[in-house]
Short mmCIF file of C-alpha atoms and ligand atoms in Angstrom, two decimals:
data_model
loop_
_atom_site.label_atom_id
_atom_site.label_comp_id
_atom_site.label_asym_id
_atom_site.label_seq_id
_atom_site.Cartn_x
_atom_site.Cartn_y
_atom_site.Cartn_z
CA UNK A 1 13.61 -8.85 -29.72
CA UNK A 2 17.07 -10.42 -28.80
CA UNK A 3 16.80 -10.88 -24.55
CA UNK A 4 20.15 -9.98 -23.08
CA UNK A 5 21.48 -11.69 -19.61
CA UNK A 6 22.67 -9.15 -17.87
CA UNK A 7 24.69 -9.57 -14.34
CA UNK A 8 24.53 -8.13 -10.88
CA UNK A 9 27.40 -5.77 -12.08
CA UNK A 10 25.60 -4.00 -14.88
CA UNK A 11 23.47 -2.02 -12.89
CA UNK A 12 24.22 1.25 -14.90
CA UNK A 13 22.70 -0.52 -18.51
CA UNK A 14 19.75 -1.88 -16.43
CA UNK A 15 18.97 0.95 -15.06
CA UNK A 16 19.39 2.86 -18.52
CA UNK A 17 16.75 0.14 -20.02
CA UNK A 18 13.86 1.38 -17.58
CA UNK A 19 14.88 5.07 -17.81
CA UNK A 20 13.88 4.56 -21.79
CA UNK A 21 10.78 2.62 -21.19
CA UNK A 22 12.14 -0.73 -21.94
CA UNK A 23 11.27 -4.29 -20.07
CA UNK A 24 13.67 -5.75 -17.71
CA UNK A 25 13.72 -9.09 -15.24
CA UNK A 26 14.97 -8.24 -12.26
CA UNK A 27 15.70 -10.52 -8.87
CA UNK A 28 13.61 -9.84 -5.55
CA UNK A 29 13.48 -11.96 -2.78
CA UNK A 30 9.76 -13.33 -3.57
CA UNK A 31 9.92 -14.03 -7.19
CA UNK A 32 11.74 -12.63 -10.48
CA UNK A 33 9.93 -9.47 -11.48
CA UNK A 34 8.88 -8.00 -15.14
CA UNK A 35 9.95 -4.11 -14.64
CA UNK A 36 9.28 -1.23 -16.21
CA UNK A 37 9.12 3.01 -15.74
CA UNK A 38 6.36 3.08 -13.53
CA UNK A 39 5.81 6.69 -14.45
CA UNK A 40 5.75 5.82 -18.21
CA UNK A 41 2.49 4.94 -19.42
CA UNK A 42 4.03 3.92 -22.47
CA UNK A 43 6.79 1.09 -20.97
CA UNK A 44 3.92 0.03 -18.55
CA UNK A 45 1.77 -0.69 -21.13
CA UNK A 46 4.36 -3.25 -22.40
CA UNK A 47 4.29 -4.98 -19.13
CA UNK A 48 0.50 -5.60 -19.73
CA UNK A 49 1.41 -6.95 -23.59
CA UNK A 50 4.62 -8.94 -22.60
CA UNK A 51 2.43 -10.82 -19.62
CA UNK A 52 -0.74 -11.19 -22.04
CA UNK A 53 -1.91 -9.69 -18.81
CA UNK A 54 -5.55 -8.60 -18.11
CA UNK A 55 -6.15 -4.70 -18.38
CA UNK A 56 -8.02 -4.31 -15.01
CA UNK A 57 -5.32 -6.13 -13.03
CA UNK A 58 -3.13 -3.39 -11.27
CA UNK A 59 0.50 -3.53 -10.91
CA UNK A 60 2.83 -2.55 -7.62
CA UNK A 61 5.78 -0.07 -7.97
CA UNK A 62 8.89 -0.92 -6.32
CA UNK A 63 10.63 1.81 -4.50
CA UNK A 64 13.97 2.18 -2.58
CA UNK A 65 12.34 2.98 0.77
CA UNK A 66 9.94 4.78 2.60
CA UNK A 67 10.55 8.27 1.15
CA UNK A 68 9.11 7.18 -1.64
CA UNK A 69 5.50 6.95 0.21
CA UNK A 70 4.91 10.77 -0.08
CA UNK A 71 5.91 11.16 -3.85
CA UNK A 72 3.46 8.16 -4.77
CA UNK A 73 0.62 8.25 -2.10
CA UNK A 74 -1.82 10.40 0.12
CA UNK A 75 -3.56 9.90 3.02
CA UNK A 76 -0.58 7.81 4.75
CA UNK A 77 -1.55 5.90 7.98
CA UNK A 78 0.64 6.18 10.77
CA UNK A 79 0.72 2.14 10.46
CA UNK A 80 2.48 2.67 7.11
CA UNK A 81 5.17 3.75 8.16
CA UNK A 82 5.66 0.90 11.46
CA UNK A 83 5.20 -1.40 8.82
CA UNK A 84 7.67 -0.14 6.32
CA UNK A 85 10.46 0.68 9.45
CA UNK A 86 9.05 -3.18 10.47
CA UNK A 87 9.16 -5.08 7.37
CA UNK A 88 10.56 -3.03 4.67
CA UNK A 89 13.18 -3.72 2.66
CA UNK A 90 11.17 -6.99 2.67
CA UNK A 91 8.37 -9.19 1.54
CA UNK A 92 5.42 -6.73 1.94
CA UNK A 93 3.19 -4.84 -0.20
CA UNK A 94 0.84 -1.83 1.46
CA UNK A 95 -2.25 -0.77 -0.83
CA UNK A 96 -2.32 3.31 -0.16
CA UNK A 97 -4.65 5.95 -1.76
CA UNK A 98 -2.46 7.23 -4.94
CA UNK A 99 -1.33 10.52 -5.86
CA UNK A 100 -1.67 12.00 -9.48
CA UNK A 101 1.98 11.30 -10.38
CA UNK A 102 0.84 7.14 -10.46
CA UNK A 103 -0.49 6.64 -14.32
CA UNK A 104 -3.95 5.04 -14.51
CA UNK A 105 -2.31 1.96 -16.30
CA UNK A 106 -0.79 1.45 -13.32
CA UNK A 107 -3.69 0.90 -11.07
CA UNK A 108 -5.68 -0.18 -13.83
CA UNK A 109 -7.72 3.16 -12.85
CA UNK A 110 -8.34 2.19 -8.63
CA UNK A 111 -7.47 4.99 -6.67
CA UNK A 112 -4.88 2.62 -5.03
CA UNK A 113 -1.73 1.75 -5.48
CA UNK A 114 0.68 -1.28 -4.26
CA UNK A 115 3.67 -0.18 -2.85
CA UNK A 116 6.82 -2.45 -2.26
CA UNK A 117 10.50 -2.58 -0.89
CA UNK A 118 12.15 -5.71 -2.64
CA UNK A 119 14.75 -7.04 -0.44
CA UNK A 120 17.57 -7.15 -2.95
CA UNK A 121 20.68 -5.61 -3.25
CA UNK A 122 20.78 -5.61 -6.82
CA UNK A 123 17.28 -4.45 -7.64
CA UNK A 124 17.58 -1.81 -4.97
CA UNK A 125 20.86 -0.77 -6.70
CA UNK A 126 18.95 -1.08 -10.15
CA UNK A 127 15.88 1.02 -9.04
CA UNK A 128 17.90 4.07 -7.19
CA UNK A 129 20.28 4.36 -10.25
CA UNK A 130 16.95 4.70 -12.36
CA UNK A 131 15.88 7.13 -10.20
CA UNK A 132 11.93 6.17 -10.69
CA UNK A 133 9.95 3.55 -9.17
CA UNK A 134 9.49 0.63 -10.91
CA UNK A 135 6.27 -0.99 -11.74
CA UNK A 136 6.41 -5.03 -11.65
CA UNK A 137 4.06 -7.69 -12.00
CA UNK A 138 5.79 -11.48 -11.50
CA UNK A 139 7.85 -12.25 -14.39
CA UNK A 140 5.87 -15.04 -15.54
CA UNK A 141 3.20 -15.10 -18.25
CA UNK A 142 -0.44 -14.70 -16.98
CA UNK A 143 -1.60 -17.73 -15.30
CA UNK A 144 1.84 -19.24 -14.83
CA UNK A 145 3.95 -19.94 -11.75
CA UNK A 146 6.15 -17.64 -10.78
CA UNK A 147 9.49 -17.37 -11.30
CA UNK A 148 11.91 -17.90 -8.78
CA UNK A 149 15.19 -17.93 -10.25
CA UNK A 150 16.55 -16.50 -14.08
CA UNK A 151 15.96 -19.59 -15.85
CA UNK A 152 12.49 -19.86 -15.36
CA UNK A 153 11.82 -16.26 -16.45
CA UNK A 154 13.20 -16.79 -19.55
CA UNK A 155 11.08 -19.74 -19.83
CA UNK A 156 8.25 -17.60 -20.34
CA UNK A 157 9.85 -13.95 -21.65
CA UNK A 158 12.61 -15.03 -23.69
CA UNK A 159 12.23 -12.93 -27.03
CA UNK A 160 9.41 -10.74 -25.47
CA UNK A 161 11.51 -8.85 -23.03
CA UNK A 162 14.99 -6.33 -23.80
CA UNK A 163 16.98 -8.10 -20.41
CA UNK A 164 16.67 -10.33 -17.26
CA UNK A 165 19.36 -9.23 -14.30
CA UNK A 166 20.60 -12.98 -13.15
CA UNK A 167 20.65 -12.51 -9.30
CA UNK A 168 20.16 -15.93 -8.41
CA UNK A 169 17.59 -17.86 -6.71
CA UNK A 170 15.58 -16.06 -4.85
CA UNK A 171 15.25 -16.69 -1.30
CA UNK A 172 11.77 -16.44 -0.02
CA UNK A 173 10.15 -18.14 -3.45
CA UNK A 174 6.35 -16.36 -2.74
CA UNK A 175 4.85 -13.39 -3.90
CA UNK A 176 4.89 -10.56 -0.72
CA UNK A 177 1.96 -10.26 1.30
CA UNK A 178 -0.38 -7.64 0.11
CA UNK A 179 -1.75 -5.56 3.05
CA UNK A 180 -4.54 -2.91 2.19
CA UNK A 181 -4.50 0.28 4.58
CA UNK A 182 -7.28 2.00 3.25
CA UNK A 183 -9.81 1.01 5.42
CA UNK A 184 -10.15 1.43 9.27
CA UNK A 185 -9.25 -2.05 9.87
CA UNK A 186 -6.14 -3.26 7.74
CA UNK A 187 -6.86 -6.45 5.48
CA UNK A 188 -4.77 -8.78 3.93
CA UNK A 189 -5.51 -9.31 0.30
CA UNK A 190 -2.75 -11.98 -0.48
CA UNK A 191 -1.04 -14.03 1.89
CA UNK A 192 2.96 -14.04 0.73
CA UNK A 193 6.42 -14.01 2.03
CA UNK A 194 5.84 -11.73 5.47
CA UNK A 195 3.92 -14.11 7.99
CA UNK A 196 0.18 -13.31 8.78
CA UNK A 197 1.20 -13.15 12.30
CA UNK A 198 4.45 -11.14 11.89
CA UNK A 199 1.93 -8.48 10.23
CA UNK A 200 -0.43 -8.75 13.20
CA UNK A 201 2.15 -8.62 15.86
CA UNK A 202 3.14 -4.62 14.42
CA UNK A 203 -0.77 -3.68 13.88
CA UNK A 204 -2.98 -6.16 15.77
CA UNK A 205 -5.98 -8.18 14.36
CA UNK A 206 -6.12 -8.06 10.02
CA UNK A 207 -9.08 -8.78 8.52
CA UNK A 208 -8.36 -12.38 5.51
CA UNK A 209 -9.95 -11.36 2.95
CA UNK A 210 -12.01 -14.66 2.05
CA UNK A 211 -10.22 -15.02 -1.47
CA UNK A 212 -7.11 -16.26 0.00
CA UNK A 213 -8.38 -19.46 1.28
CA UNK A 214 -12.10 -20.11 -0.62
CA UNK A 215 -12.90 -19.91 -4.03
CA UNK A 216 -14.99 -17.18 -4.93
CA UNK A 217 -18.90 -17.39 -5.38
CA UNK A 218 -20.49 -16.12 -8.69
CA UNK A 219 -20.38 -12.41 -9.20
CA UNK A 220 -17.93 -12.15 -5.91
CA UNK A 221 -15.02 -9.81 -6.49
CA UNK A 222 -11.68 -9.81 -4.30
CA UNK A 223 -10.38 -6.57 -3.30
CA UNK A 224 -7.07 -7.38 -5.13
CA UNK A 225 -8.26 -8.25 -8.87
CA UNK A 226 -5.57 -10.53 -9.77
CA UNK A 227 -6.92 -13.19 -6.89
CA UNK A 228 -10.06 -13.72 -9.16
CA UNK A 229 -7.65 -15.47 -12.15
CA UNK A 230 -6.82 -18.71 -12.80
CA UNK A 231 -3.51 -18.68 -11.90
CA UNK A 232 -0.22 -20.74 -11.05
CA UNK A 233 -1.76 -24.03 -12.86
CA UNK A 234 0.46 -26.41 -14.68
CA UNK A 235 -1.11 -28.12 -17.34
CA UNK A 236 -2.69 -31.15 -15.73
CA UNK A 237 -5.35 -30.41 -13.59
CA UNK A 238 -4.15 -30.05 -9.69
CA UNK A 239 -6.05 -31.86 -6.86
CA UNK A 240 -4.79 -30.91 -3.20
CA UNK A 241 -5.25 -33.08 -0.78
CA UNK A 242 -5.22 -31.68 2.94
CA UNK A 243 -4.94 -33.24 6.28
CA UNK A 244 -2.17 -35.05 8.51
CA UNK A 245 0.72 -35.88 6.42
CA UNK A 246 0.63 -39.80 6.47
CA UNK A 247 -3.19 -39.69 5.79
CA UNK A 248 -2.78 -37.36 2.88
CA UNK A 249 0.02 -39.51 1.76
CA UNK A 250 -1.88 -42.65 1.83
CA UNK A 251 -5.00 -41.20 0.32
CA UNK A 252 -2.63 -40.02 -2.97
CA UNK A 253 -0.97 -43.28 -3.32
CA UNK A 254 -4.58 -45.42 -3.12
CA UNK A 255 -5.33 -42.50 -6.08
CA UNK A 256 -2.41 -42.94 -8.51
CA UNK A 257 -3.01 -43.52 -11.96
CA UNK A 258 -0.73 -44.38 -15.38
CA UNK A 259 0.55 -41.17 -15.61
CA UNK A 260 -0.04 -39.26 -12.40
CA UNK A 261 2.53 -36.54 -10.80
CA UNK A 262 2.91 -36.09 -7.13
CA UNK A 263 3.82 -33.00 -4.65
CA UNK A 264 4.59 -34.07 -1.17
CA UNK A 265 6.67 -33.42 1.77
CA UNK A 266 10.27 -34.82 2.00
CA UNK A 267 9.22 -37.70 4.26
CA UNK A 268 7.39 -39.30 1.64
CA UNK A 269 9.39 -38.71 -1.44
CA UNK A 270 10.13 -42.84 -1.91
CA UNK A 271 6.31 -43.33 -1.52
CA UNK A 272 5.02 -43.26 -5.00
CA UNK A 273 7.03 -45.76 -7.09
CA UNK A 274 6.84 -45.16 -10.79
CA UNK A 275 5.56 -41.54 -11.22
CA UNK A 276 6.68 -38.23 -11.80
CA UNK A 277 7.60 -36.74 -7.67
CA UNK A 278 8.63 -33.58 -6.42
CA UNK A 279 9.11 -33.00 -3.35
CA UNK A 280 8.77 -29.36 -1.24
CA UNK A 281 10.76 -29.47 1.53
CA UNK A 282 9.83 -31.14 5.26
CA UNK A 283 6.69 -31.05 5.99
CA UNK A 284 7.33 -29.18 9.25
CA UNK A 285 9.17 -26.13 7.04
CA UNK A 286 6.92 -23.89 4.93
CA UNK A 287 9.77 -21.92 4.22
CA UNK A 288 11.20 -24.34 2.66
CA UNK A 289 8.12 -25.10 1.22
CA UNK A 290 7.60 -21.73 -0.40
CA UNK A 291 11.16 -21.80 -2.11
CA UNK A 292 10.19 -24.75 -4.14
CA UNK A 293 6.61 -24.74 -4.52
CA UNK A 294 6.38 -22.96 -7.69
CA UNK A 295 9.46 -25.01 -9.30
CA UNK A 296 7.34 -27.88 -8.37
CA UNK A 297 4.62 -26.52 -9.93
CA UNK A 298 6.42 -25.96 -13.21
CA UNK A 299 8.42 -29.09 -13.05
CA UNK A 300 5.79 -31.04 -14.32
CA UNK A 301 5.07 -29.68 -17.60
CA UNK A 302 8.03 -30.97 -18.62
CA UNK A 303 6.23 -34.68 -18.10
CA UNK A 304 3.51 -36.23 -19.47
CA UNK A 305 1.70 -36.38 -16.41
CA UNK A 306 -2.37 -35.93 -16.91
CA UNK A 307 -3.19 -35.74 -13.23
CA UNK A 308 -1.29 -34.34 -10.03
CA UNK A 309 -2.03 -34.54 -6.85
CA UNK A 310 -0.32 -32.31 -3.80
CA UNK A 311 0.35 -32.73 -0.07
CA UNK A 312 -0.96 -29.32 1.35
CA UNK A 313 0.63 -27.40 4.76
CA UNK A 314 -1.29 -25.86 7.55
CA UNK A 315 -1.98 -22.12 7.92
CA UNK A 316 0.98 -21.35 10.18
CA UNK A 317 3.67 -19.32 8.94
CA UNK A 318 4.54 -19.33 5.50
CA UNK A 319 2.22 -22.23 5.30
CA UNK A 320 -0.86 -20.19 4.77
CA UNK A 321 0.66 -18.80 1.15
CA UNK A 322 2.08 -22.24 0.17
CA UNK A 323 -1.21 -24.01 0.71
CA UNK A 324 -2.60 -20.82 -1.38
CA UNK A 325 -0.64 -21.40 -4.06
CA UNK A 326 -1.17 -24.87 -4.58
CA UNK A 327 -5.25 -24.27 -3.63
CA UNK A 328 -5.13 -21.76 -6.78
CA UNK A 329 -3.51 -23.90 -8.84
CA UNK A 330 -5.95 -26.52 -8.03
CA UNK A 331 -8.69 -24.04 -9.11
CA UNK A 332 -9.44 -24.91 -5.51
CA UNK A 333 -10.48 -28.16 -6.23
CA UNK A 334 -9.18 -29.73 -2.67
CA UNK A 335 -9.76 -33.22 -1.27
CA UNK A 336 -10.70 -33.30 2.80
CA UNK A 337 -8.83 -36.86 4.38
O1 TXA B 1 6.49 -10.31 -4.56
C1 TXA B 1 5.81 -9.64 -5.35
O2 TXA B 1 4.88 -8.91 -4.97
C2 TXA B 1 6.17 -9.73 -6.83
C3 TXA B 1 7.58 -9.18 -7.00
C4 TXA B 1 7.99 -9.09 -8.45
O3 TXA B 1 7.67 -7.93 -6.39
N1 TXA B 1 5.21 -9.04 -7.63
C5 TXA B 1 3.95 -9.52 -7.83
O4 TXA B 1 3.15 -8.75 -8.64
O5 TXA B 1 3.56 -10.57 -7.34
P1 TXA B 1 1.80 -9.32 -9.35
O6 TXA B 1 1.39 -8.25 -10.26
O7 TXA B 1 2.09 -10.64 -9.93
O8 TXA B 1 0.79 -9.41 -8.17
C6 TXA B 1 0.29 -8.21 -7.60
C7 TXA B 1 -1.06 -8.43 -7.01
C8 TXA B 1 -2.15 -8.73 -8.04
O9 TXA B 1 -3.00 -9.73 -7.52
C9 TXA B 1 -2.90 -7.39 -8.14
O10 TXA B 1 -4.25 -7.57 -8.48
C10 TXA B 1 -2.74 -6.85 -6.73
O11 TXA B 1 -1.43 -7.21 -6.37
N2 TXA B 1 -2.82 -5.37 -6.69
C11 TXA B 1 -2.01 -4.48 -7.30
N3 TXA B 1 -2.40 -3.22 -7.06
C12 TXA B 1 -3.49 -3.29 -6.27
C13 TXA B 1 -4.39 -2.33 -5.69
N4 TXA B 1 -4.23 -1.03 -5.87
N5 TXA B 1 -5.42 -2.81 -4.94
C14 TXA B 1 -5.59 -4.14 -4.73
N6 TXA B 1 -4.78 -5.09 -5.25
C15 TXA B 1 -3.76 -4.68 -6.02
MG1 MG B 2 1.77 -12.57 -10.48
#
């Protein structure tokens, strides 16, 4: 299959490519998306083969606003809706009890299904001339990083996909946060692009679920199934290394070997002569941080680096998903100074 580029003015023949089941990359504001028909068993079921993605890993449908809660869900919380009028279109993702119309592929049979708002002009534009929702995993292959601007999708989809939609870099450069509603007390399931405490301000006190920050323990399953994978790693093993910034620095540049890669914080960019370095952004800025941390990631598979080791950001903010992201990639292997 021949991948077309398409722009941000051919909405009309992107929409037309999901409205007859094929695959399309399309922009968000997190990371580039694989779409298809999310109604269409048949085109989701591509998503799932394009990806070499795992069967019992559920996908999220992207909708162009809240009026699309009723047609896909039941059961709606009141806090649902304050956090779509909140958040939405944004950089959240609320787990609801599904309706019949959601295909089991979907859900990868759960009787739950991700809903999300992409903040994106063009996507929204692509979706409501489509006229369905659109189901969309990150456009990357399974257990790659994400992609966060055109170029790196068709890294990994050229030739398996029928278009990508260029709309640029995207702006927020993590996943959203995934927020389950299903229980009494809501829970977050991934930490992404909306803050923890943004979330908590508009409902109070969320559960973590414990996958986001630990590794899991044998026969422990998170409640969203794609946090149990192996995910995000470049080839060379990770190590992250967390604590204050010029201790962390120090410890990596006592560690380097022949051919070892480094992640780290702007301020210490020039301190690790001869290897492979990219840097994330300051360390005060996890927003920053979260633009670049999966370009960072990918970077160095380009090298012949054996060994990288990365500078890690506290919990605050945005912080909390960076330092997730690099913790998976490490296969949480993480280094204390
Ligand atoms: O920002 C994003 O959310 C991006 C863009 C493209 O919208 N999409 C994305 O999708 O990150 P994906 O498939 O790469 O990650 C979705 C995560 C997976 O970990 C999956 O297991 C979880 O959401 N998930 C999906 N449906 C779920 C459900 N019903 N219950 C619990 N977890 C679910
Ligand atoms: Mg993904």
């Amino acid at each position: 299959m021949n991948t077309k580029f398409l722009t941000p003015n051919d909405i009309e023949e992107a929409a037309a490519i999901l409205r007859r089941g094929g695959l399309l990359g399309i922009p968000t504001e997190t990371v580039y998306g694989l779409g298809a028909n999310g109604l269409d068993p048949e085109a989701v079921g591509r998503i799932f083969e394009a990806k070499g993605r795992p069967q019992d890993n559920p996908l999220i449908l992207h909708v162009p606003g809240p009026d699309w809660l009723e047609r896909c869900c039941r059961d709606i919380p009141e806090s649902a809706y304050a956090l779509a009028r909140a958040f939405w279109p944004g950089p959240l993702t609320m787990i609801l009890p599904r309706r019949e119309i959601v295909p089991d592929v979907v859900t990868a049979g759960l009787d739950t299904v991700g809903m999300r708002c992409p903040d994106h002009p063009v996507t929204l534009a692509i979706i409501a001339a489509a006229g369905v929702p659109v189901a969309a995993p990150s456009g990357n292959r399974s257990g790659r990083p994400s992609p966060t601007c055109a170029a790196h999708m068709l890294e990994d989809m050229d030739g398996r996909i029928d278009a990508i939609v260029d709309g640029g870099p995207c702006g927020v450069g993590v996943e959203s946060t995934i927020v389950d509603l299903t229980a009494p007390a809501p829970r977050l399931l991934r930490a992404g692009g909306l803050p923890l405490e943004a979330l908590e301000q508009a409902l109070g006190p969320v559960e973590v679920d414990k996958a986001i920050t630990a590794p899991l323990g044998a026969g422990e399953q998170p409640k969203a199934p794609g946090m149990k994978y192996r995910h995000y790693a470049p080839k060379a093993p990770v190590t992250v290394v967390t604590g204050p910034g010029g201790r962390t620095a120090g410890y990596i540049r006592a560690h380097l070997g022949a051919r070892t890669g480094v992640i780290c914080f702007d301020e210490y960019a020039g301190w690790f002569d001869r290897c492979p370095v990219r840097s994330i952004g300051p360390a005060a800025d996890p927003d920053e941080q979260a633009r670049r941390v999966f370009d960072a990631l990918r970077y160095f598979d380009g090298t012949d680096v054996t060994a990288i080791y990365a500078q890690c950001p506290g919990d605050g903010g945005l912080g909390l998903a960076v330092a997730n992201r690099l913790k998976k990639a490490a296969g949480f292997h993480i280094v204390e100074v």
